């Protein structure tokens, strides 16, 4: 059984990286005004309009509505054909469209087109009416690729110079069917053909160098039918083919092939690379027949996003024909079923969640606890899926679950709390006891309540775990009060609410345990307010809500206690918002929805380097500026896992308490996975929408 357990973990990990963190796509289709759903090409012009080419017309999008341009046989200034292959803007701001009927130049003053068509009797016309690609080189030359050869367009006299395949000339084009044109950063002009491989044009000699598929040579092109051309941040040429993606080594002239491998989740999503795009951050995006793929240059691996029928914010389809980044950094993805908009800025809140088709994703979407151990491993406690460990280096999730009959596995798949002690001991609190994890053997030792033994846990639902500055482990339970673990004896000392004892714990549901910089231990309960534990006198001082006193705690259900780097104590409540406690006066100040807080239920409080407090609620995240006393609120539209978060499911930030640790990255979990983000990267976007 142990072998099967470890094997299952291995198999889970194999698939973990095939799917990337969840991102939110906004979809546009014919229902939103598009002329047709198959998106062949996308560009943004210098005026800010987005132009979208489809198989039934060209669309101009102003951010609100689409204006459609089609072929009209009665209008010579309409598009040459409605079947539009590409849209392109040159350096002079002139817009071009290539279709099955020729080349069209847009005249913005008259809002119509000037057309160029093939005339078999006039050699200075374009060589073919099936116009597939266009590029302007660094010298200002316009090159047009057709299914009848390559054309150099002379703007001055509107004449085309043709370059064609000549069977008797090995230096001519390898094929007249030109699918893609691209000029690299060195000024080299590259041509992708449909059946003749890749050609490199020599401007000095006028010759074409051929790169073809050779079945006997693994360093040759993977296939001669070329779909796309692009360049990465290092200047390497990438070639998308009918079968495989290729990267050219300019020094050797050899290609490295990337193909889909069903046994390797890090491989290309699909062998057909229809589109390539290098964004402003140097990230290479690949459109395939199986979804959108991003190349991770650091790991030399691929990350994939695909259509998920149950998720309306996933890609509208997996057949990706076009990719484009606009001036605002928004990524547009064209599929055969509509246009997709991905605001890359929203991934500042990176989202991970469960993917039913990927066993290596999160085991469960309902995240109840988060903890990052000193080795950099991120641990996620779920409400039924067990414990997940995320390795940042390998970007893989490893799952730990309860296996019936195996006492060395997790005691319960509902994980509510975690803590790592200074000595490296890692504790996991579940709905069926406390677990001590052995990192070497990957096994768990269980601690549970024994009704007949008062030195055991007071309750089996472990809702809070905390180690104080003296190395003492404190265990909060959901119904059994507070426990102190004596590591020497292995016994638990219980602290419970006693109805007739005003100095006992105020309530037996403990949700927060925190030691401040002065060594004071604070206990937050659900129903009994806040407790200050006097360890010397072994008694609890209660701070509770008094409806007749506005300076008391706003609500008796406390989810979190936090001390900021200035020594100020903050309390998050369930329904009473955020509280600031003045230890000197014993008075509370309240911040609620009426003051700008997103929601009055504050589950977690984390502080960033600037002293801002990040608050998880039932209506998103709030960033609070304690000096200005202002809030900035973020919701699911900004990339959050959901508007609803969970108590205890957060980690990171500046911690003043035990070790003055500082973690730049913050983690918050809720009902649909978890978010990770760097607070310094979250800036309000004041740009107008495209």
XYZ file of C-alpha atoms in Angstrom:
690
model
C 0.000 0.000 0.000
C 2.883 2.349 0.801
C 4.382 1.664 -2.609
C 1.085 2.462 -4.290
C 0.850 5.672 -2.274
C 4.310 6.850 -3.311
C 3.661 5.811 -6.892
C 0.467 7.863 -6.951
C 2.408 10.900 -5.723
C 4.951 10.384 -8.501
C 2.280 10.121 -11.167
C 0.562 13.246 -9.833
C 3.785 15.186 -10.062
C 4.397 14.106 -13.641
C 1.439 16.108 -14.832
C 1.747 19.128 -12.581
C 3.414 21.559 -14.941
C 1.344 20.825 -18.026
C -1.228 23.342 -16.885
C -0.174 26.795 -15.734
C -1.699 28.966 -13.028
C -5.276 29.905 -13.820
C -5.730 33.118 -15.782
C -8.913 34.960 -16.612
C -9.854 35.374 -20.279
C -12.619 37.672 -21.481
C -14.317 36.346 -24.593
C -15.687 38.123 -27.681
C -17.718 36.376 -30.359
C -20.266 37.076 -33.100
C -22.726 37.684 -30.268
C -20.634 40.722 -29.303
C -20.469 42.109 -32.839
C -17.591 40.199 -34.420
C -18.224 39.430 -38.080
C -17.053 35.823 -37.701
C -15.461 33.691 -34.975
C -12.286 32.408 -36.646
C -9.608 34.973 -35.813
C -6.702 34.835 -38.256
C -4.770 37.971 -37.286
C -4.792 40.818 -34.718
C -2.993 44.180 -34.542
C -3.449 47.535 -32.803
C -2.902 50.625 -34.945
C -1.191 53.834 -33.887
C -4.559 55.403 -33.068
C -5.332 52.663 -30.571
C -7.923 50.758 -32.604
C -7.715 46.980 -32.487
C -8.070 45.325 -35.896
C -9.243 41.729 -36.039
C -9.113 39.681 -39.237
C -11.593 36.826 -39.677
C -12.759 34.435 -42.376
C -15.686 36.755 -43.005
C -14.483 40.308 -42.789
C -12.128 42.701 -41.050
C -13.190 44.167 -37.691
C -12.161 47.437 -36.038
C -12.643 47.426 -32.260
C -12.656 50.634 -30.211
C -12.978 48.888 -26.858
C -16.749 49.007 -26.918
C -18.008 47.866 -30.300
C -16.864 46.338 -33.577
C -17.071 47.991 -36.967
C -17.070 45.403 -39.761
C -15.502 45.740 -43.241
C -16.388 43.148 -45.875
C -16.089 42.664 -49.621
C -18.877 44.271 -51.616
C -18.829 43.317 -55.325
C -20.586 46.602 -56.117
C -17.950 48.702 -54.338
C -14.420 48.743 -55.752
C -13.186 50.355 -52.538
C -14.376 47.556 -50.307
C -12.076 44.690 -49.281
C -10.931 42.506 -52.154
C -12.346 39.477 -50.356
C -14.010 38.867 -46.978
C -11.812 35.845 -46.314
C -9.025 37.850 -44.591
C -5.732 36.138 -43.770
C -3.911 38.953 -42.019
C -3.966 42.597 -40.985
C -0.727 44.583 -40.736
C 0.392 48.141 -39.977
C 3.644 49.433 -41.449
C 6.004 51.987 -39.905
C 4.236 54.841 -41.674
C 0.978 53.910 -39.967
C -0.559 52.482 -43.132
C -2.904 49.553 -42.528
C -2.860 46.546 -44.866
C -5.035 43.474 -45.175
C -4.314 40.320 -47.142
C -7.135 38.081 -48.309
C -8.054 35.449 -50.856
C -8.750 38.277 -53.305
C -5.529 40.276 -53.113
C -3.953 43.025 -51.009
C -5.920 45.942 -49.534
C -4.574 49.264 -48.230
C -6.816 51.129 -45.816
C -7.492 54.809 -46.455
C -8.555 56.286 -43.093
C -9.593 59.663 -44.552
C -12.222 58.090 -46.785
C -12.732 54.997 -44.631
C -12.288 52.688 -47.591
C -9.639 50.498 -49.251
C -7.239 50.785 -52.158
C -6.849 47.338 -53.654
C -4.059 45.518 -55.454
C -4.941 42.391 -57.424
C -3.093 39.940 -59.620
C -3.246 40.532 -63.356
C -1.754 37.646 -65.376
C -1.001 40.033 -68.232
C 0.829 42.581 -66.093
C 4.043 41.298 -64.433
C 4.294 44.369 -62.164
C 1.106 43.370 -60.318
C 1.081 41.155 -57.253
C 1.999 37.575 -58.138
C -1.135 35.924 -56.712
C -4.456 36.932 -55.143
C -4.142 34.560 -52.196
C -2.148 36.949 -50.003
C -1.001 35.241 -46.787
C 1.625 37.430 -45.086
C 3.389 40.780 -45.004
C 6.372 42.402 -43.311
C 8.238 45.689 -43.543
C 11.982 45.298 -43.149
C 14.344 47.635 -41.318
C 15.073 49.500 -44.573
C 11.415 50.318 -45.139
C 10.835 47.707 -47.834
C 7.408 46.066 -47.896
C 7.434 42.336 -48.582
C 4.254 40.440 -49.405
C 3.926 36.669 -49.309
C 1.364 34.987 -51.544
C 0.555 31.519 -52.800
C 2.258 32.583 -55.999
C 5.609 33.683 -54.625
C 7.232 36.597 -52.801
C 6.644 40.237 -53.757
C 8.591 43.436 -53.059
C 6.231 46.406 -53.189
C 7.388 49.780 -54.488
C 5.177 52.401 -52.796
C 6.269 55.160 -55.172
C 4.871 53.666 -58.368
C 2.676 50.914 -56.885
C 4.628 48.186 -58.629
C 5.496 44.712 -57.406
C 8.738 42.854 -58.032
C 8.203 39.113 -57.977
C 10.429 36.360 -56.616
C 9.475 32.842 -57.593
C 10.660 29.275 -57.409
C 12.723 28.255 -60.409
C 13.400 24.532 -60.774
C 16.629 25.268 -62.595
C 17.898 27.757 -59.981
C 18.901 26.352 -56.588
C 19.194 29.902 -55.219
C 15.580 30.753 -55.938
C 12.649 30.245 -53.579
C 12.136 26.660 -52.473
C 8.367 27.074 -52.915
C 5.979 29.748 -54.157
C 3.466 29.095 -51.379
C 4.522 31.700 -48.787
C 2.732 31.321 -45.439
C 4.842 33.492 -43.101
C 7.297 36.407 -43.315
C 9.559 37.651 -40.538
C 12.563 39.940 -40.143
C 14.763 39.070 -37.190
C 16.673 41.480 -34.938
C 19.757 41.164 -37.172
C 17.877 42.312 -40.266
C 17.563 38.878 -41.855
C 14.409 38.225 -43.855
C 12.889 34.787 -43.272
C 10.129 33.093 -45.265
C 8.005 30.160 -44.169
C 6.547 28.171 -47.032
C 3.771 25.642 -47.291
C 5.794 22.641 -48.398
C 9.232 24.090 -49.050
C 10.496 24.649 -45.540
C 12.164 27.890 -44.467
C 14.013 30.341 -46.702
C 16.488 33.038 -45.687
C 16.874 35.928 -48.126
C 20.280 37.428 -48.806
C 19.779 41.116 -49.602
C 23.237 41.447 -51.208
C 23.062 38.498 -53.600
C 19.309 38.139 -53.995
C 19.678 34.438 -53.228
C 17.548 32.304 -50.947
C 19.110 29.855 -48.502
C 16.920 26.814 -47.886
C 16.256 24.979 -44.623
C 14.339 21.782 -45.239
C 13.150 18.709 -43.409
C 15.486 15.741 -43.742
C 14.063 12.461 -42.415
C 17.599 11.211 -41.775
C 18.706 14.298 -39.828
C 17.192 15.084 -36.417
C 18.824 18.518 -36.488
C 16.870 19.539 -39.580
C 13.390 21.079 -39.653
C 10.682 18.842 -38.233
C 8.453 19.442 -41.279
C 8.420 21.466 -44.517
C 4.929 22.903 -44.046
C 5.564 26.101 -42.080
C 2.803 27.796 -40.094
C 4.587 30.586 -38.193
C 7.897 32.359 -37.601
C 9.162 34.248 -34.552
C 12.146 35.200 -32.456
C 12.827 34.868 -28.733
C 14.457 37.354 -26.359
C 17.883 35.820 -27.066
C 17.568 36.361 -30.807
C 16.978 32.718 -31.708
C 14.637 32.017 -34.612
C 11.594 29.846 -33.873
C 9.706 28.017 -36.595
C 6.225 26.635 -36.097
C 5.571 23.739 -38.452
C 2.748 21.384 -39.266
C 4.534 18.837 -37.107
C 6.609 20.371 -34.366
C 8.160 23.595 -33.131
C 11.771 24.328 -34.096
C 14.481 26.590 -32.678
C 17.413 27.461 -34.946
C 20.968 27.672 -33.684
C 22.363 30.486 -35.839
C 25.970 29.371 -35.322
C 25.546 25.750 -36.360
C 22.495 26.031 -38.598
C 20.934 23.145 -36.684
C 17.403 23.022 -35.368
C 16.254 21.816 -31.971
C 12.847 20.209 -32.263
C 10.062 20.489 -29.715
C 7.136 18.118 -30.036
C 4.195 16.947 -28.036
C 4.934 13.929 -25.864
C 1.933 12.390 -24.125
C 4.205 11.038 -21.375
C 5.847 14.421 -20.749
C 3.596 17.183 -19.379
C 6.411 19.693 -19.909
C 6.368 19.145 -23.652
C 4.614 21.173 -26.344
C 0.821 20.967 -26.088
C 0.430 19.919 -29.705
C 2.714 19.344 -32.685
C 1.100 21.996 -34.865
C 2.403 25.468 -33.902
C -0.039 27.762 -35.683
C 1.129 31.087 -34.250
C 4.087 32.630 -32.423
C 4.373 35.875 -30.479
C 7.132 37.431 -28.383
C 5.646 39.827 -25.826
C 7.201 42.987 -24.361
C 8.629 41.032 -21.408
C 10.480 38.616 -23.672
C 8.046 35.752 -23.165
C 7.402 33.508 -26.149
C 3.790 32.442 -26.680
C 2.798 29.601 -28.984
C -0.660 28.962 -30.360
C -1.375 25.283 -31.051
C -4.310 23.029 -31.871
C -4.474 22.114 -28.162
C -4.446 25.533 -26.535
C -2.178 28.445 -25.680
C 1.367 27.613 -24.651
C 4.038 29.734 -22.996
C 7.691 28.785 -23.199
C 9.493 28.871 -19.861
C 13.007 29.762 -21.003
C 14.490 29.266 -17.542
C 13.309 25.669 -17.247
C 13.205 25.007 -21.003
C 9.650 23.783 -20.540
C 6.174 24.649 -21.739
C 3.164 25.850 -19.765
C -0.305 25.392 -21.220
C -3.727 27.023 -20.978
C -6.685 25.348 -22.598
C -10.430 25.563 -23.005
C -12.350 24.255 -20.001
C -16.064 23.790 -20.792
C -17.111 24.440 -17.199
C -15.079 27.666 -16.935
C -16.427 30.647 -18.860
C -13.176 32.518 -18.201
C -10.971 29.896 -19.841
C -10.018 30.115 -23.508
C -13.016 29.990 -25.837
C -11.338 27.224 -27.857
C -8.057 25.307 -28.097
C -7.405 26.018 -31.775
C -5.184 29.133 -31.550
C -4.654 30.955 -34.863
C -3.295 34.302 -33.679
C -1.652 35.996 -30.663
C -1.005 39.707 -30.135
C 0.034 42.031 -27.289
C -1.394 45.552 -27.453
C 0.098 48.846 -26.273
C -1.368 48.393 -22.803
C 0.240 44.971 -22.343
C -3.040 43.115 -22.851
C -2.709 39.767 -24.619
C -5.245 38.977 -27.327
C -5.712 35.385 -28.446
C -7.599 34.481 -31.617
C -9.222 31.061 -31.884
C -11.663 29.388 -34.273
C -14.400 30.193 -31.756
C -13.843 33.843 -31.014
C -11.438 36.393 -29.621
C -9.986 36.231 -26.104
C -8.602 39.099 -24.049
C -6.162 38.385 -21.237
C -5.129 41.307 -19.075
C -1.591 40.233 -18.219
C -1.614 42.748 -15.372
C -4.276 40.674 -13.646
C -1.827 37.805 -13.260
C -0.047 39.847 -10.629
C -2.475 37.870 -8.504
C -1.314 34.469 -9.735
C -4.115 31.932 -9.319
C -3.764 28.186 -8.749
C -6.771 25.905 -8.543
C -7.919 22.333 -9.056
C -8.129 21.125 -12.639
C -10.173 17.949 -13.029
C -8.219 16.950 -16.130
C -4.864 17.392 -14.382
C -4.191 15.111 -11.388
C -1.103 17.174 -10.620
C -3.035 20.344 -9.886
C -4.355 21.292 -6.461
C -6.164 18.349 -4.899
C -9.080 20.519 -3.786
C -10.203 24.095 -4.472
C -11.241 24.870 -0.897
C -8.020 26.085 0.748
C -8.161 26.191 4.551
C -4.519 26.834 5.454
C -1.270 27.997 3.842
C 2.276 27.826 5.164
C 5.737 28.278 3.653
C 8.519 26.384 5.388
C 12.087 27.629 5.618
C 13.192 25.463 2.703
C 10.923 27.498 0.413
C 8.258 24.818 0.067
C 4.684 26.077 0.026
C 2.113 23.899 1.809
C -1.629 24.057 1.155
C -4.190 22.549 3.506
C -7.505 21.752 1.848
C -11.044 20.999 3.004
C -11.150 17.388 1.855
C -8.248 16.959 -0.550
C -5.532 16.539 2.048
C -2.218 18.364 2.166
C -0.448 19.671 -0.941
C 3.182 20.691 -1.221
C 4.216 23.046 -4.014
C 7.876 23.001 -5.031
C 8.786 26.395 -6.489
C 11.851 25.056 -8.304
C 10.103 22.206 -10.096
C 6.696 23.953 -10.137
C 5.061 20.695 -9.087
C 2.413 19.780 -6.537
C 2.889 16.748 -4.350
C -0.179 15.353 -2.576
C -0.374 13.832 0.896
C -3.643 12.153 1.788
C -5.111 9.847 4.357
C -5.012 6.222 3.266
C -7.409 4.042 5.170
C -5.547 1.379 7.096
C -2.171 3.145 6.941
C -1.460 4.888 10.245
C 1.584 6.673 8.845
C -0.413 8.753 6.364
C -2.254 11.988 7.146
C -4.882 11.506 9.876
C -7.570 13.409 7.946
C -7.923 15.061 4.535
C -9.309 18.238 6.092
C -6.281 20.367 6.982
C -6.974 23.550 8.957
C -3.598 24.710 10.309
C 0.174 24.313 10.000
C 3.351 25.538 11.644
C 7.078 24.849 11.414
C 9.033 25.128 14.656
C 12.468 26.693 14.888
C 13.967 23.208 15.255
C 12.471 22.205 11.898
C 9.554 20.136 13.192
C 6.546 20.541 10.913
C 3.073 20.211 12.414
C -0.211 19.797 10.574
C -3.594 20.343 12.213
C -6.522 18.391 10.789
C -10.142 17.599 11.594
C -8.948 14.366 13.237
C -5.995 15.361 15.332
C -2.527 16.834 15.190
C 0.136 15.411 12.839
C 3.910 15.605 13.084
C 5.530 15.195 9.693
C 8.760 13.274 9.122
C 10.397 14.846 6.054
C 12.770 11.947 5.366
C 10.227 9.144 5.415
C 7.296 11.354 4.400
C 5.219 9.831 7.176
C 2.983 11.321 9.860
C 2.765 10.698 13.597
C -0.708 11.326 15.030
C -1.742 13.014 18.271
C -5.409 12.691 19.203
C -7.724 13.234 22.082
C -8.178 10.357 24.524
C -11.240 10.851 26.693
C -9.651 8.898 29.522
C -6.335 10.778 29.412
C -6.317 14.496 30.349
C -2.729 14.874 29.075
C -3.856 14.344 25.491
C -5.384 16.921 23.183
C -8.587 18.527 24.419
C -10.221 18.203 20.981
C -9.381 16.641 17.634
C -10.273 19.561 15.352
C -7.082 21.626 15.222
C -7.986 25.142 14.122
C -4.772 27.046 15.013
C -1.078 26.288 15.545
C 1.621 28.648 16.808
C 5.158 28.507 18.207
C 6.118 31.280 20.623
C 9.529 32.888 21.146
C 10.433 30.255 23.764
C 9.819 27.401 21.364
C 6.535 26.355 22.961
C 3.927 24.876 20.616
C 0.393 26.154 21.163
C -2.564 24.274 19.735
C -5.973 25.886 19.243
C -8.965 23.630 18.783
C -12.464 24.035 17.431
C -14.403 23.267 20.601
C -11.785 22.143 23.104
C -10.026 25.398 23.864
C -6.270 25.942 23.916
C -3.479 23.392 24.429
C 0.198 23.798 25.265
C 2.452 20.982 24.152
C 5.231 19.880 26.495
C 7.856 18.498 24.155
C 9.811 16.886 26.998
C 6.951 14.790 28.325
C 4.829 14.615 25.196
C 1.859 15.825 27.231
C -0.665 18.525 26.425
C -1.748 21.107 29.015
C -5.342 22.176 28.447
C -6.887 25.630 28.840
C -10.649 25.660 28.484
C -13.561 27.940 29.097
C -15.096 27.455 32.531
C -18.488 29.062 33.038
C -17.796 29.878 36.687
C -14.238 31.084 36.201
C -13.909 34.661 34.811
C -10.155 34.130 34.376
C -10.486 31.078 32.166
C -10.420 31.154 28.381
C -13.436 33.119 27.144
C -14.532 30.510 24.566
C -13.508 27.011 23.475
C -13.321 27.721 19.739
C -9.823 29.109 19.198
C -9.123 30.595 15.769
C -6.034 32.777 16.298
C -2.885 32.562 18.429
C -0.288 35.316 18.328
C 2.667 36.516 20.419
C 3.547 40.200 20.111
C 7.000 41.794 20.281
C 6.708 42.167 24.057
C 6.056 38.472 24.576
C 2.331 38.817 25.230
C 0.211 35.908 24.016
C -3.093 36.788 22.352
C -5.858 34.264 21.738
C -8.691 34.988 19.322
C -11.898 32.980 19.685
C -15.077 32.592 17.657
C -17.685 33.851 20.054
C -15.680 34.907 23.087
C -13.691 37.793 21.731
C -9.979 38.376 22.283
C -7.934 36.985 25.210
C -4.648 38.194 26.634
C -2.997 35.284 28.423
C -1.057 36.105 31.565
C 1.233 33.073 31.637
C 2.779 33.971 34.982
C -0.591 34.020 36.731
C -2.113 31.458 34.371
C -5.188 33.509 33.709
C -6.891 35.109 30.738
C -7.923 38.742 30.413
C -10.993 39.119 28.190
C -11.479 41.885 25.658
C -14.984 41.660 24.316
C -17.658 43.624 22.551
C -19.851 45.847 24.666
C -22.706 47.270 22.548
C -22.958 50.305 24.823
C -19.250 51.127 24.504
C -18.016 52.099 21.000
C -14.380 51.688 22.057
C -14.612 47.952 22.711
C -13.963 45.119 20.279
C -16.410 45.434 17.364
C -17.289 41.721 17.296
C -16.611 38.708 19.525
C -15.605 36.390 16.700
C -11.888 36.911 16.007
C -10.154 35.365 12.998
C -6.710 36.936 13.196
C -4.383 39.042 15.331
C -1.436 40.909 13.837
C 1.179 43.340 15.129
C 2.640 45.685 12.531
C 6.267 46.801 12.391
C 5.411 49.908 14.414
C 4.096 47.797 17.253
C 0.434 48.461 16.551
C -1.956 45.560 17.202
C -4.676 44.761 14.656
C -7.596 42.368 14.972
C -9.659 40.842 12.159
C -13.219 39.914 13.099
C -16.112 37.948 11.616
C -18.626 40.718 10.942
C -17.029 43.613 12.789
C -14.378 44.540 10.256
C -10.833 45.519 11.194
C -9.959 46.681 14.720
C -6.958 48.691 15.917
C -6.160 48.111 19.578
C -4.418 50.674 21.764
C -2.740 48.618 24.467
C -2.123 51.701 26.609
C -5.728 52.896 26.742
C -7.408 49.540 26.198
C -9.549 51.078 23.447
C -10.400 49.777 19.968
C -10.836 51.772 16.762
C -12.991 50.208 14.052
C -12.703 50.125 10.255
C -15.671 48.708 8.412
C -17.393 48.670 5.033
C -18.655 52.201 5.650
C -14.998 53.285 5.895
C -14.032 51.642 2.603
C -13.240 48.090 3.713
C -14.407 45.577 1.087
C -16.292 43.462 3.628
C -16.765 43.322 7.396
C -15.470 39.754 7.687
C -11.670 39.942 7.909
C -10.132 36.474 7.724
C -6.434 37.298 7.544
C -4.047 40.217 7.976
C -0.643 40.413 6.263
C 1.680 43.405 6.158
C 3.832 44.405 3.190
C 7.161 46.233 3.187
C 5.475 49.640 2.914
C 3.429 48.998 6.036
C 0.168 48.405 4.161
C -2.120 45.738 5.557
C -3.624 43.178 3.182
C -6.949 41.860 4.404
C -8.795 38.805 3.065
C -12.579 39.023 3.251
C -15.803 37.631 1.804
C -15.656 40.263 -0.922
C -12.081 40.102 -2.136
C -8.841 41.584 -0.810
C -8.445 45.008 0.762
C -5.167 46.911 0.965
C -5.240 49.266 3.926
C -2.961 52.269 4.385
C -2.812 52.796 8.192
C -1.373 56.293 7.856
C -3.948 57.648 5.401
C -6.628 55.250 6.690
C -7.655 54.454 3.110
C -8.543 51.201 1.353
C -7.914 49.818 -2.128
C -10.118 46.845 -2.908
C -9.533 43.976 -5.361
C -11.953 41.310 -6.497
C -12.261 38.363 -8.852
C -12.016 40.677 -11.884
C -8.462 41.505 -10.821
C -7.500 37.834 -10.937
C -8.438 36.715 -7.416
C -9.380 33.055 -6.951
C -12.832 34.183 -5.792
C -14.253 37.021 -3.770
C -14.610 34.602 -0.860
C -11.506 33.730 1.145
C -11.102 31.438 4.162
C -9.958 31.941 7.726
C -6.395 30.770 8.367
C -5.640 30.500 4.645
C -2.902 33.097 4.288
C 0.837 33.435 4.740
C 3.624 35.985 4.267
C 4.450 39.581 4.860
C 6.337 41.354 7.604
C 6.129 39.534 10.927
C 7.300 41.451 13.995
C 6.535 38.748 16.554
C 8.984 35.919 17.093
C 11.789 36.318 14.593
C 11.263 39.579 12.698
C 11.039 37.566 9.496
C 10.105 39.227 6.242
C 8.490 37.539 3.273
C 7.965 39.757 0.226
C 5.400 37.482 -1.399
C 1.897 37.030 0.003
C -0.403 34.015 -0.261
C -4.170 33.977 0.282
C -6.512 31.023 -0.183
C -10.257 30.662 -0.515
C -13.028 28.600 -2.024
C -11.483 28.399 -5.518
C -7.798 27.792 -4.894
C -5.216 30.365 -3.862
C -3.461 33.513 -5.033
C 0.182 34.427 -4.709
C 1.507 37.914 -5.421
C 4.154 40.504 -4.669
C 2.489 43.558 -3.089
C 5.030 45.885 -4.702
C 3.744 44.779 -8.122
C 0.125 45.631 -7.402
C -0.437 49.102 -8.763
C -3.725 50.689 -9.694
C -4.185 50.831 -13.474
C -5.236 54.305 -14.584
C -5.020 53.564 -18.324
C -8.134 53.721 -20.459
C -9.477 50.362 -21.670
C -8.759 49.243 -25.227
